[in-house]
Every structure is written in C-alpha cells, then in structure tokens.
GROMACS .gro file of C-alpha atoms in nm:
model
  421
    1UNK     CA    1   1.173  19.957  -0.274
    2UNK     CA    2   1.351  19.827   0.058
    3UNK     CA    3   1.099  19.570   0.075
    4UNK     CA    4   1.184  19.440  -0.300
    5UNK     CA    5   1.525  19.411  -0.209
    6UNK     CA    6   1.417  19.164   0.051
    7UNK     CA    7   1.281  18.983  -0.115
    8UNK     CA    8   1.544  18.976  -0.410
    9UNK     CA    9   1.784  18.844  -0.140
   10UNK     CA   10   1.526  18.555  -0.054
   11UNK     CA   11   1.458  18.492  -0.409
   12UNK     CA   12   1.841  18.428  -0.477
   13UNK     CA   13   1.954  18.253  -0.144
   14UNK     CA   14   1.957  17.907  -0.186
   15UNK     CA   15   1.884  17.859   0.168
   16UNK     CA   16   1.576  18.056   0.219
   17UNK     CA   17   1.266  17.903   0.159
   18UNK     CA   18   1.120  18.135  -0.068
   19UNK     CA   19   1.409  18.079  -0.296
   20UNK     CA   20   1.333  18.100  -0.664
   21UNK     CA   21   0.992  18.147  -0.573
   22UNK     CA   22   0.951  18.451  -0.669
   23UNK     CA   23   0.915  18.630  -1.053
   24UNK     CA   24   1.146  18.934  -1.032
   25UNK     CA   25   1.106  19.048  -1.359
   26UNK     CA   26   0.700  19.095  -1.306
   27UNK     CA   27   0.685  19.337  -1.022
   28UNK     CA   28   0.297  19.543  -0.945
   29UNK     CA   29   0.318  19.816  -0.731
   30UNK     CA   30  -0.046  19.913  -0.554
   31UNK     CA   31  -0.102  20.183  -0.281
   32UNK     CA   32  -0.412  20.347  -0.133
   33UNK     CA   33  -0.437  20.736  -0.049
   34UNK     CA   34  -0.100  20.819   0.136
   35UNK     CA   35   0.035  20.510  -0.048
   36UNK     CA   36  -0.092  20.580  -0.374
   37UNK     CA   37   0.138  20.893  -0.406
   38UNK     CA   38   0.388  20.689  -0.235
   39UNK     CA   39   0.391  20.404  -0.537
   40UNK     CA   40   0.445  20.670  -0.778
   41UNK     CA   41   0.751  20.815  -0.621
   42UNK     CA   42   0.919  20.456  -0.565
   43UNK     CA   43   0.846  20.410  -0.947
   44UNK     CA   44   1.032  20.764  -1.010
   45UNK     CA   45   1.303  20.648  -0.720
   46UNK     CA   46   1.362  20.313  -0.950
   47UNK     CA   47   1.557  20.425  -1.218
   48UNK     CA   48   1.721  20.680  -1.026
   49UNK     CA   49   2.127  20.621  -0.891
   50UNK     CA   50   2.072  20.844  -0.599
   51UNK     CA   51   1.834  21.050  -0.371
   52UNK     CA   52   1.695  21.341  -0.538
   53UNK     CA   53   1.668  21.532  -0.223
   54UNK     CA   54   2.068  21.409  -0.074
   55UNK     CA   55   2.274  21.308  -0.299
   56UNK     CA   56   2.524  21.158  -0.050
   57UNK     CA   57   2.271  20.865  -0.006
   58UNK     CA   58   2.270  20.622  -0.332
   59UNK     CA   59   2.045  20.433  -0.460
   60UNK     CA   60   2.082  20.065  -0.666
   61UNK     CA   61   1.718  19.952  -0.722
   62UNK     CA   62   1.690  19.880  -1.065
   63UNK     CA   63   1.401  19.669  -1.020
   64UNK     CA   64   1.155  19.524  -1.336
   65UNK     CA   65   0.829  19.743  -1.196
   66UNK     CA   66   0.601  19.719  -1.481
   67UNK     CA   67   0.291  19.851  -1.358
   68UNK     CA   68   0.160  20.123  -1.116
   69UNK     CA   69  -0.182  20.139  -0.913
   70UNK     CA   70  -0.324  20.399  -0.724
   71UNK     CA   71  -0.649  20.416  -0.504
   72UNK     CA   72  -0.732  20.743  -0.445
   73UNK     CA   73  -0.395  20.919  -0.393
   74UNK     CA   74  -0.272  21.232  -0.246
   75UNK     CA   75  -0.060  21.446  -0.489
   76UNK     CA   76   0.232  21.623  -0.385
   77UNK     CA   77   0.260  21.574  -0.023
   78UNK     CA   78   0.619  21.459  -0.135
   79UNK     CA   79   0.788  21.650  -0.418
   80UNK     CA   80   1.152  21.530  -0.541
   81UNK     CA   81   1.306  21.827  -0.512
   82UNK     CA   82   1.017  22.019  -0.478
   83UNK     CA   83   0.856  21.931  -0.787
   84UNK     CA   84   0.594  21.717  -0.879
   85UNK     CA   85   0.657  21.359  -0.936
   86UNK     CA   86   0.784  21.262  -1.293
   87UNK     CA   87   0.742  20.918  -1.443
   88UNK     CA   88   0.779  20.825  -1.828
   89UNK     CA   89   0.729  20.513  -2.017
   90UNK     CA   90   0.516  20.393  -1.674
   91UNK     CA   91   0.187  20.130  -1.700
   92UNK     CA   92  -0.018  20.363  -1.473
   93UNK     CA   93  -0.365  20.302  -1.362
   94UNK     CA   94  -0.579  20.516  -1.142
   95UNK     CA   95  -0.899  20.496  -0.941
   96UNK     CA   96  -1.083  20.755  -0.780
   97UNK     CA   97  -1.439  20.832  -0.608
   98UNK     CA   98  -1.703  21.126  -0.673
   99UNK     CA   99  -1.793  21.129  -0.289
  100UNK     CA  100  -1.464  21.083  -0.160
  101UNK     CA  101  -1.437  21.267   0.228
  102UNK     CA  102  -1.117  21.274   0.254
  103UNK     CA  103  -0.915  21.323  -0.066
  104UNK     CA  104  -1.189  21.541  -0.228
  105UNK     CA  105  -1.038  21.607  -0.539
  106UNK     CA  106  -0.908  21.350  -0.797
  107UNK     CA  107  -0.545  21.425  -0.698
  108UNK     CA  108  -0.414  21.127  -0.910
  109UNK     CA  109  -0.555  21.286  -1.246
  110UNK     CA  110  -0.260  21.560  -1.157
  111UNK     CA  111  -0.003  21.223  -1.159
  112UNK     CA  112  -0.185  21.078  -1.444
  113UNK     CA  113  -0.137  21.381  -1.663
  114UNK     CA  114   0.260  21.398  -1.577
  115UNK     CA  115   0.324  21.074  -1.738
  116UNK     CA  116   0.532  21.098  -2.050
  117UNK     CA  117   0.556  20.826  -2.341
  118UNK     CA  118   0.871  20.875  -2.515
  119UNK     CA  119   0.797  20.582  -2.819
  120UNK     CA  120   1.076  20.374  -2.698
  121UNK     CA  121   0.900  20.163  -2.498
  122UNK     CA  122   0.559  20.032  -2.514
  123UNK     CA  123   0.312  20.195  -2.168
  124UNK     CA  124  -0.017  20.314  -2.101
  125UNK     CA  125  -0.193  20.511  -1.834
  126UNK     CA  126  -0.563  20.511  -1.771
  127UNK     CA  127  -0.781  20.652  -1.475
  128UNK     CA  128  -1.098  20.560  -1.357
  129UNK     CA  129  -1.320  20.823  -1.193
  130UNK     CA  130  -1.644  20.599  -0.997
  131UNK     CA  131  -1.940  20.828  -0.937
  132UNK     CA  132  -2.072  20.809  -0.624
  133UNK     CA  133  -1.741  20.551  -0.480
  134UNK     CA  134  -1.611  20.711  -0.117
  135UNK     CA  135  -1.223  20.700  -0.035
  136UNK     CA  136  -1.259  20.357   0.203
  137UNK     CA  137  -1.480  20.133   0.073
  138UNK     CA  138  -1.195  20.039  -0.229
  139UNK     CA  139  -1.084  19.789   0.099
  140UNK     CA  140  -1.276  19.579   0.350
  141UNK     CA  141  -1.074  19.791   0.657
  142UNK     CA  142  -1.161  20.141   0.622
  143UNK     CA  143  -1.566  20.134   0.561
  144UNK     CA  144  -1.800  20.431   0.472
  145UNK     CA  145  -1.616  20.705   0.748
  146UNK     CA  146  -1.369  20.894   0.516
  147UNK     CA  147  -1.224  21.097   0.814
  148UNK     CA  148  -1.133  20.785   1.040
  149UNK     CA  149  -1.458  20.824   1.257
  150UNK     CA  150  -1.806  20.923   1.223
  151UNK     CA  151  -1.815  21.243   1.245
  152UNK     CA  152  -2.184  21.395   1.148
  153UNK     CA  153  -2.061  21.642   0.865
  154UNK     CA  154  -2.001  21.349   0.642
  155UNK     CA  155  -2.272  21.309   0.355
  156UNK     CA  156  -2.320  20.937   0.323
  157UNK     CA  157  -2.617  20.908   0.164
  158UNK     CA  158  -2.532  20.823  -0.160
  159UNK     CA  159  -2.202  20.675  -0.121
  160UNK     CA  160  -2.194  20.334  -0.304
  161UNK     CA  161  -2.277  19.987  -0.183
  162UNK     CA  162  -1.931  19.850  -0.077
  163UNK     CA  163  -1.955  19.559  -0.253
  164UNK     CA  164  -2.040  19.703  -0.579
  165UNK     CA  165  -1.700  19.984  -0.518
  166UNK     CA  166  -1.510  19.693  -0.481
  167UNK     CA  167  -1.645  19.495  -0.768
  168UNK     CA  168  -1.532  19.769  -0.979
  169UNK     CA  169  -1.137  19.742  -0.837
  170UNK     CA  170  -1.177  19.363  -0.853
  171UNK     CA  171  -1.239  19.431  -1.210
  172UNK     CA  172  -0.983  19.659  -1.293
  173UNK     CA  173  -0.684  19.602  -1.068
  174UNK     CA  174  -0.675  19.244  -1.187
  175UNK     CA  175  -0.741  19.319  -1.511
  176UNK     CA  176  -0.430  19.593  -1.508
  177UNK     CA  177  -0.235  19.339  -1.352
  178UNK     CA  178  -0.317  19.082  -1.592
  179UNK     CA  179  -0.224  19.315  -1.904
  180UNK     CA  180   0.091  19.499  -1.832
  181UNK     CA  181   0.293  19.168  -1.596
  182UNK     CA  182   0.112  18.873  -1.794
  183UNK     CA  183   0.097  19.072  -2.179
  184UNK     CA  184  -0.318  18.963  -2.198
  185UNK     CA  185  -0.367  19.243  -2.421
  186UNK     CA  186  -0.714  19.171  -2.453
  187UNK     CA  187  -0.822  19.348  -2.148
  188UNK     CA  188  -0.713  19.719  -2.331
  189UNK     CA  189  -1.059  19.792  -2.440
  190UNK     CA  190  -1.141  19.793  -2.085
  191UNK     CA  191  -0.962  20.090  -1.994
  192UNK     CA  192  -1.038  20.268  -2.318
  193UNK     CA  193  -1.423  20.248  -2.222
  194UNK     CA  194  -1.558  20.086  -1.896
  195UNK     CA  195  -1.872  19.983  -2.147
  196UNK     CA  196  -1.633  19.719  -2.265
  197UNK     CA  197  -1.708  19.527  -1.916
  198UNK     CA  198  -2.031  19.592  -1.856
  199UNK     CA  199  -2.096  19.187  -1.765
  200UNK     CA  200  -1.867  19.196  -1.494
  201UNK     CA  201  -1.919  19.564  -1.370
  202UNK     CA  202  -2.202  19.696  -1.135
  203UNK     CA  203  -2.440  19.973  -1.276
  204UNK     CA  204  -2.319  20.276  -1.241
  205UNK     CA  205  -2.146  20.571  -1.405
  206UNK     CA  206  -1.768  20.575  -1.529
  207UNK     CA  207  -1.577  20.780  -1.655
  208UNK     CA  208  -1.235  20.677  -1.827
  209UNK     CA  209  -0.971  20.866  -1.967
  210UNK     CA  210  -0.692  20.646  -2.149
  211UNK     CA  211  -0.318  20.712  -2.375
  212UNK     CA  212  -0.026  20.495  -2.457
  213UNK     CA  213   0.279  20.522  -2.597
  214UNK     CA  214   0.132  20.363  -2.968
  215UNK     CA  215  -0.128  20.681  -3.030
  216UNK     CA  216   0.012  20.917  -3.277
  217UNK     CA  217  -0.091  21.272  -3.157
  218UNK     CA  218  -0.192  21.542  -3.333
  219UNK     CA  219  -0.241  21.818  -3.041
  220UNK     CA  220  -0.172  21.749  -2.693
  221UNK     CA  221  -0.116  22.126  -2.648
  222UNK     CA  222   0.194  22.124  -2.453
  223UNK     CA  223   0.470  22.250  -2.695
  224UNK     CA  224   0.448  22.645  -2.642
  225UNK     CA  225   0.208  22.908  -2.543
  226UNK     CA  226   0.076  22.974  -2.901
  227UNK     CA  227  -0.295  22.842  -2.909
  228UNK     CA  228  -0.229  22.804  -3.313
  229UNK     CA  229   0.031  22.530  -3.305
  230UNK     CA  230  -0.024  22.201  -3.265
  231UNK     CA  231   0.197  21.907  -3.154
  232UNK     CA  232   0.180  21.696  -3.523
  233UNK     CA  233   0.519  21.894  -3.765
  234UNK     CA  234   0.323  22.147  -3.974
  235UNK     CA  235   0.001  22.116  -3.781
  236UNK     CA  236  -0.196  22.466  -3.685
  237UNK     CA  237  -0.502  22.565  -3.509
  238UNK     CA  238  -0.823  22.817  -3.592
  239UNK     CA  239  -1.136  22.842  -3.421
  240UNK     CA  240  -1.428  23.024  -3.548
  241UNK     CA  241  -1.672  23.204  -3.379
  242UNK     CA  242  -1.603  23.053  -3.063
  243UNK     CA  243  -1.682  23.264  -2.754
  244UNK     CA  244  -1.405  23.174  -2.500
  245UNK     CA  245  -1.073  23.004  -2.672
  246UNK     CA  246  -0.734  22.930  -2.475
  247UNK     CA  247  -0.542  22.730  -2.356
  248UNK     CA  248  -0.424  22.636  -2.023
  249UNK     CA  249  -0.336  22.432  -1.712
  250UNK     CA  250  -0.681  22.381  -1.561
  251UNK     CA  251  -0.767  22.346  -1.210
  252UNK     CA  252  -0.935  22.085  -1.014
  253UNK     CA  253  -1.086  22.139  -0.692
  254UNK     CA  254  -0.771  22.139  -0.496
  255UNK     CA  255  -0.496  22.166  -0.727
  256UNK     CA  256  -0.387  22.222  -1.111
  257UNK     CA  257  -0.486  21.904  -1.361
  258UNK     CA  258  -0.065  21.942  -1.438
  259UNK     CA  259  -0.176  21.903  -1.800
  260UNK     CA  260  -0.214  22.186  -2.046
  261UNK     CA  261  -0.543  22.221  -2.230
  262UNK     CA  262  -0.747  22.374  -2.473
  263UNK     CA  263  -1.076  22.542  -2.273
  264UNK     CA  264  -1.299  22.636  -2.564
  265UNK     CA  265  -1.662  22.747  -2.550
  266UNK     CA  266  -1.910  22.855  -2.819
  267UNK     CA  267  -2.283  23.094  -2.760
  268UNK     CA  268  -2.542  23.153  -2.972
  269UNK     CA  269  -2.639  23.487  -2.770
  270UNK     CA  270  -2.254  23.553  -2.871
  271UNK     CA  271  -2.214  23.449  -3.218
  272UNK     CA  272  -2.536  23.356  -3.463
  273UNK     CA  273  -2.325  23.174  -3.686
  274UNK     CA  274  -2.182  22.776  -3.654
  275UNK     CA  275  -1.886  22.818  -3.423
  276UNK     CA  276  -1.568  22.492  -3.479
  277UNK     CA  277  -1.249  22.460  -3.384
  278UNK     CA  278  -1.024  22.270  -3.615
  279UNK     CA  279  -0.643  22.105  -3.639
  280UNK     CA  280  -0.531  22.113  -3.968
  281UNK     CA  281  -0.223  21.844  -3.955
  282UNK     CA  282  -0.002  21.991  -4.217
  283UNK     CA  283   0.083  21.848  -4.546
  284UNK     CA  284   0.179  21.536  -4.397
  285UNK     CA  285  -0.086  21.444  -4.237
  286UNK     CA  286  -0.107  21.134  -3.976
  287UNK     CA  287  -0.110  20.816  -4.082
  288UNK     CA  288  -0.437  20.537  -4.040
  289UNK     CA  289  -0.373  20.195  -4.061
  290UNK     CA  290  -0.658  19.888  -4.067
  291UNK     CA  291  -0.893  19.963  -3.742
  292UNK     CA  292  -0.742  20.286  -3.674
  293UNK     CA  293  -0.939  20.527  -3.449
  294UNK     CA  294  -0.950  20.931  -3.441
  295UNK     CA  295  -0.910  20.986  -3.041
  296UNK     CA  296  -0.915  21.287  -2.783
  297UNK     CA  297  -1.015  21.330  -2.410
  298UNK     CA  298  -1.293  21.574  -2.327
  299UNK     CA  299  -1.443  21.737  -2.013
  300UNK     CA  300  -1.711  21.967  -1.922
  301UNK     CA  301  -1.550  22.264  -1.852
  302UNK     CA  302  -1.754  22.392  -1.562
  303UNK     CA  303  -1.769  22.771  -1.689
  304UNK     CA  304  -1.989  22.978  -1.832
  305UNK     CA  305  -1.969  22.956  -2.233
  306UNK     CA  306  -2.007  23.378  -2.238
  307UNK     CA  307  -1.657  23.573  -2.251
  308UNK     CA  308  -1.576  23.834  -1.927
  309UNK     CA  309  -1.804  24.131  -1.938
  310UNK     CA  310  -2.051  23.994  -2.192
  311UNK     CA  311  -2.391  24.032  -2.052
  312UNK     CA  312  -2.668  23.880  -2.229
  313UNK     CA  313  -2.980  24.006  -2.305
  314UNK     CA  314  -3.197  23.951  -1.955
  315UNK     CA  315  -3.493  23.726  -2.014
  316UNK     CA  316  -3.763  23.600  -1.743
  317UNK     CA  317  -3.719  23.260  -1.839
  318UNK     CA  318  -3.584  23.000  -1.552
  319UNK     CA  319  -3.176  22.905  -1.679
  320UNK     CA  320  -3.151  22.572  -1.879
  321UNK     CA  321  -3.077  22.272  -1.653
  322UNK     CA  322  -2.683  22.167  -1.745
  323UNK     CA  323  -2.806  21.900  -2.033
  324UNK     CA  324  -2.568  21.696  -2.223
  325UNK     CA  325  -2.345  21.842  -2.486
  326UNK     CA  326  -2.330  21.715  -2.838
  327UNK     CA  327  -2.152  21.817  -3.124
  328UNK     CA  328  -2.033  21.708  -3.503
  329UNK     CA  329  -1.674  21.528  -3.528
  330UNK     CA  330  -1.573  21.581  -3.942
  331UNK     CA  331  -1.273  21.402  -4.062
  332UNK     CA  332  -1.092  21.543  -4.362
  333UNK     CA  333  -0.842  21.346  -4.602
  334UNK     CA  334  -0.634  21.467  -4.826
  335UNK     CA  335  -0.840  21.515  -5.109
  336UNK     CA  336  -1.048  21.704  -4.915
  337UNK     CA  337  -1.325  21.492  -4.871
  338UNK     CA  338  -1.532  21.529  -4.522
  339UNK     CA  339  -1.672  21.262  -4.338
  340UNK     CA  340  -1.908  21.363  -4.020
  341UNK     CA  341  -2.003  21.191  -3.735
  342UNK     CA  342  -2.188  21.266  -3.422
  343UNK     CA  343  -1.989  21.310  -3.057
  344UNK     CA  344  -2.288  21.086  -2.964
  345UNK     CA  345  -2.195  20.812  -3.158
  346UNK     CA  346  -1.982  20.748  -2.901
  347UNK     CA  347  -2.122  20.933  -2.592
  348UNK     CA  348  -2.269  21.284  -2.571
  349UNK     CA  349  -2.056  21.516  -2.280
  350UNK     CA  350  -2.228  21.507  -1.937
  351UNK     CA  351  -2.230  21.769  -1.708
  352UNK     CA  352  -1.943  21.725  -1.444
  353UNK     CA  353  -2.052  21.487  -1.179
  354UNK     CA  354  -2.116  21.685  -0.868
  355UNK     CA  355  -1.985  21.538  -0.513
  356UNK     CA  356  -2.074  21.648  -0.249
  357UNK     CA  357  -1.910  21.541   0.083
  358UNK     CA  358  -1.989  21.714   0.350
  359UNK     CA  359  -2.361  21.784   0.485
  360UNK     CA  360  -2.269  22.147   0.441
  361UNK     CA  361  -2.086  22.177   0.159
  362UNK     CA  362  -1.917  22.525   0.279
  363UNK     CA  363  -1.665  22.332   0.478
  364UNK     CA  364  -1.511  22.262   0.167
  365UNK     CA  365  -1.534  22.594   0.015
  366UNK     CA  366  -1.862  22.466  -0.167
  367UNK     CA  367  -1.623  22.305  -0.438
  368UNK     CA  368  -1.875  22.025  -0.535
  369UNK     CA  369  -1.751  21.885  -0.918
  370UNK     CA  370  -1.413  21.937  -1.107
  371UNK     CA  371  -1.308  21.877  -1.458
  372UNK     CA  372  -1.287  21.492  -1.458
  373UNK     CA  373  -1.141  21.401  -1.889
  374UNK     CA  374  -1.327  21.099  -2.037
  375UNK     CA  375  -1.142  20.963  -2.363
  376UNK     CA  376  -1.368  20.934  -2.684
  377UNK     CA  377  -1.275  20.687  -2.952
  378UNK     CA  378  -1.430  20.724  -3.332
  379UNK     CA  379  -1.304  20.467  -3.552
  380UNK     CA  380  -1.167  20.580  -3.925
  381UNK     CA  381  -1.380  20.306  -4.058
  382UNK     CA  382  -1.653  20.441  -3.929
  383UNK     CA  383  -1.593  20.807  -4.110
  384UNK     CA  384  -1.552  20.573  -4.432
  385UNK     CA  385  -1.914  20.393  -4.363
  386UNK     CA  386  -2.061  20.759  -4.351
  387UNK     CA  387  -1.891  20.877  -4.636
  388UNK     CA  388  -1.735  20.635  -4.915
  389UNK     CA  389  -1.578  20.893  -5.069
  390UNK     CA  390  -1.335  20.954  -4.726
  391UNK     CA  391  -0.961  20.764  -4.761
  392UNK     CA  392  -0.936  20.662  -4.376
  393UNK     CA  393  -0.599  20.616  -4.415
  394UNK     CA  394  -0.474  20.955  -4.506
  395UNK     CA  395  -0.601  21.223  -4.271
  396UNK     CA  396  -0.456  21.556  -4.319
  397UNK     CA  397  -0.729  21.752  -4.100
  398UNK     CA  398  -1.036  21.696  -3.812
  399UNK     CA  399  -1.279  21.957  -3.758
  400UNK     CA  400  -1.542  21.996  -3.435
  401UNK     CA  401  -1.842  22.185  -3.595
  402UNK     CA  402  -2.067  22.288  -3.272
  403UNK     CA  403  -2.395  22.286  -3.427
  404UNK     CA  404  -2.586  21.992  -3.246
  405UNK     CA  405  -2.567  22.227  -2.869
  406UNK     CA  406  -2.677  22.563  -2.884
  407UNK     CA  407  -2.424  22.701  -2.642
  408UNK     CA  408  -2.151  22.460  -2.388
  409UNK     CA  409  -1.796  22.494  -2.241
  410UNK     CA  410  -1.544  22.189  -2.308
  411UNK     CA  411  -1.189  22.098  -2.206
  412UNK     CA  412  -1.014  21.930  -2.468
  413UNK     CA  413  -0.704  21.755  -2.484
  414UNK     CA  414  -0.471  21.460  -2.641
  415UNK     CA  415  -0.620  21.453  -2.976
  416UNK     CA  416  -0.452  21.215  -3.188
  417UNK     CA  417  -0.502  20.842  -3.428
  418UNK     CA  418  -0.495  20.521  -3.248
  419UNK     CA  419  -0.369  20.201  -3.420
  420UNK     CA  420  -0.623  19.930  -3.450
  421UNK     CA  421  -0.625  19.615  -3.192
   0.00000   0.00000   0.00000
C-alpha cells in the first residue's frame, strides 16, 4: 500500500516522468506464499481509516484495488486483531498445488471461503487447485526445491513440468486480470470450469471452485446451527436415510476450510432404501431467468460413509478402490413437476487428489489429500430438455437422490441459481 502511494505521487507530479502514466483507478494486487497472505491483508487494510492492531497510527489509502491474486499463500500468519482476514465485495483469485513442499495444505481455500458478497457491488472469487503443481515452479526463481534447498525428503517425482505449471498461471492470472481491471467478461466461464480453456491449458487435472456476488443462494449453510434451515426466506432441509448428516466447519490438512458445510454420507450396509437430501426453497421459490443455471460446490469428504460405532457385517472380500461418485440432481417447480439429471452430466466426484510431499510421508503426520470444493454448474434449460413438463423459471425445490453410488461421503456447500451469461 506504501508502494501505491508512490506511485500516486509520481502519477500526479507534473515533474516526474512517470506522470500521468499510470491508471489509478485499475490497480491488481499479486503475491506468492508469504505474499499471497500479505495481498489479502493490504486489500482488508484499504478501506480501513486506521491500523487494526494500533489505532494511534492512521491510515488514508483509499486506493481503486479491483482484483486480488494469490499463489500459494500462507493463512493466518498475520491476523488483524487476531482474527482471520476479512474481505467483502473483493475479485479474488487463487492458485494452489497438490505437491506443494512447503505450504502443504491449500491455505488460500481458508481466505477464499471468508470472502463475503454483500449484492451491492458486483465481485467474484474463484480458486484453482493444480494436481500435481509444487509451491515454486508458479515463477522462473524458485524451481522444483520447495524448502529453499535440496534436501532428500522432498518427493519430486511427479511434480509438474515447469513450463506446463506456468502455462496454467499464464492462463489464468492474465485472464483474471483481463476480466475484473479491463471488464472482458468473456473470460468468466474460465473460472467456472477450467474445461472452458482446454486450447490454451496443458493436460492435466483441475479443480475449480467459483461464486459471485450475481448467484442467488439457496443454502450456503452459514446462518445458524440448525442443519434444517437454509439460507433462501422460508427454505428448510430433510435428508432421508442418509448415514452421517451435519453440518460443519471442515478441516483441511493444516487448518479449518473457514466455511461452514454440510458433510453428508449415505450406505447401503446402513440403509437398504434410496437415501437424498433435499432444500425445499419455501413458497417463494428462487427465481430463473433465460440461461440460468442450478449451482453448488462439492468435495469428497474423505470419511468413511458408516456413522461412529456402526460395524458392518465382516466379509473376505478386498475394500473397493475409492471410485468416482455419481448421483441424481432433480429439480422441482412449482407445480411439482421433477426434472432429473445426472451429477455426471457435468462431472462425476473424484476421490480427493492425494499429495504426497515428502519421501516419507510421516514427516507430515501422513496427511496426504484434503477436502479441495469443485463448483458444478447444471443449466435450468437443461432440466427443461429432460423434462418438458419442468417451468425452469420457477423453482421452488432441488433434490439429490443417491441412487447412481452405492455408498460415498460428500461435502456440500453454496447451493444456489446462477443468472445466464
């Protein structure tokens, strides 16, 4: 922030010679690891009139910061008065590696998840999480040695080519850029599913979660501790025959996702019968206009899909290799008439990617994946093409009937309708 009010004084002093040189009201702000936490907190510090931790120091920034990066940040090295960073209304995009070595967990999904929309003004936030991308190779400096020297417990063996991680910023940080300073809003798609760039991308496996301040939600599971309620007015909750339902702040490897969820599971060694979970929206409904999409974010969960002290009948067979998860999404209008699609129309839910760092993976406590969310997107119109009957534009309920997995564990959260393009 010191070093923008630099270069506001050059930009307005007729005798400098980068005078007027300069667009003040387009301002980026990119840091990697230490420096991505430290981008968020001069974001928070911007619209603040003095320093959270001594008052007796002001501040008078003020500046026109419309977008956020971060490469593989810390999280909470700093807290503003020992709490975790806040930011609303922020562009925010984040980047992160499977095989980082140094900042093992995705720290900046914990920043990501803080970020508030309040509908006044128009932001998004989007992370990126690059399986098999280390914590260095995002630059040309800092190379394949994620401690700062080659030390032998490092696994690099299936870290990426460096040229392909850095492809993949290229891609993205210009593309951010390019959206939230320049208004090219033709790049969104991008960040709502890296498929959208697959010419310009190396092979590989993404995984993208995405919001903004436009989506109208119907349960982002944050407004009490009553699994029943929902965030839309009127809306409730029931699950059926589920085997593990609640809701909380998940952890990741090395700290909490800062983002309450709904961890649900469902076991046919538990319950026989079709287990679903369900948000009825209340007699109101939500809204749909033209190109309108039913969204959410979803994750492996990483647990076992039996409830504590269940024990299953024993059986000599080998356990099931962790297989792809796929289950029915069923729109309801407000005549009542159901549309169904499959997850997979979109993209079954993978097994958490698994990253291991270290040669022995002890050192680390032999914490080798995390809950990493990747957004889905099912457009109305789609419902409607699978059911003419279904009135896309007035939804009053959504229903996930497991019946296409036998048994799986799932982190849910952010379900709500996204306008059209």
């Amino acid at each position: 922030l010191e070093h923008l009010v630099q270069w506001r004084r050059w930009n307005s002093d007729p005798a400098h010679p980068m005078f007027g040189k300069v667009d003040m009201e387009r301002i980026g702000l990119m840091g990697h690891s230490r420096g991505g936490e430290a981008v968020a907190v001069a974001a928070a510090f911007n619209g603040l009139s003095h320093y959270p931790d001594d008052a007796t120091l002001p501040f008078d920034y003020g500046f026109k910061i419309g977008a956020v990066a971060a490469i593989a940040p810390v999280d909470g090295q700093y807290k503003p008065r020992e709490r975790p960073t806040p930011l609303k209304d922020t562009n925010y995009f984040v980047i992160h590696g499977s095989l980082d070595g140094d900042v093992t967990s995705f720290m900046g999904a914990s920043q990501f998840s803080r970020i508030a929309f309040t509908g006044q003004t128009p932001a998004l936030k989007a992370q990126l999480y690059v399986k098999d991308a280390n914590h260095g190779q995002f630059n040309t400096g800092w190379g394949r040695d994620d401690i700062g020297m080659p030390w032998p417990v490092l696994d690099k063996r299936r870290i990426l080519d460096p040229n392909a991680q850095r492809q993949i910023a290229k891609v993205y940080f210009s593309a951010f850029l390019q959206m939230t300073l320049m208004g090219r809003e033709g790049y969104r798609p991008l960040f709502e599913d890296p498929r959208r760039g697959a010419a310009w991308l190396p092979e590989g496996y993404l995984a993208a979660d995405y919001a903004d301040s436009a989506t109208r939600w119907a349960a982002t599971f944050e407004e009490d501790i009553n699994p029943g309620t929902a965030a839309a007015p009127g809306a409730r909750i029931t699950g059926r025959n589920l085997s593990v339902w609640r809701e909380l702040d998940v952890g990741l490897k090395w700290a909490p996702l800062d983002s309450q969820v709904a961890q649900i599971a469902w076991d046919d060694r538990v319950n026989k019968a079709q287990a679903s979970y369900s948000v009825d929206l209340g007699p109101v409904g939500l809204a749909a206009g033209p190109g309108a999409a039913l969204v959410f974010s979803a994750s492996d969960a990483g647990i076992s899909s039996l409830p504590d002290g269940f024990e299953p009948p024993k059986v000599k067979a080998k356990p099931p290799k962790p297989a792809p998860l796929d289950w029915t999404v069923v729109a309801i209008d407000a005549n009542g008439v159901e549309a169904r699609l499959p997850l997979s129309r979109d993209q079954a839910l993978y097994p958490q990617i698994k990253g291991q760092t270290r040669l022995f993976p002890e050192i680390d406590g032999g914490k080798t994946a995390e809950v990493v969310m990747r957004r889905y997107r099912l457009p109305l119109a789609d419902f409607a093409a699978a059911s003419p009957a279904f009135d896309p534009t007035r939804l009053t309920a959504l229903r996930f009937d497991f019946d296409r997995s036998k048994r799986g564990a799932i982190v849910l959260d952010n379900i709500g309708v996204a306008p059209g393009a």
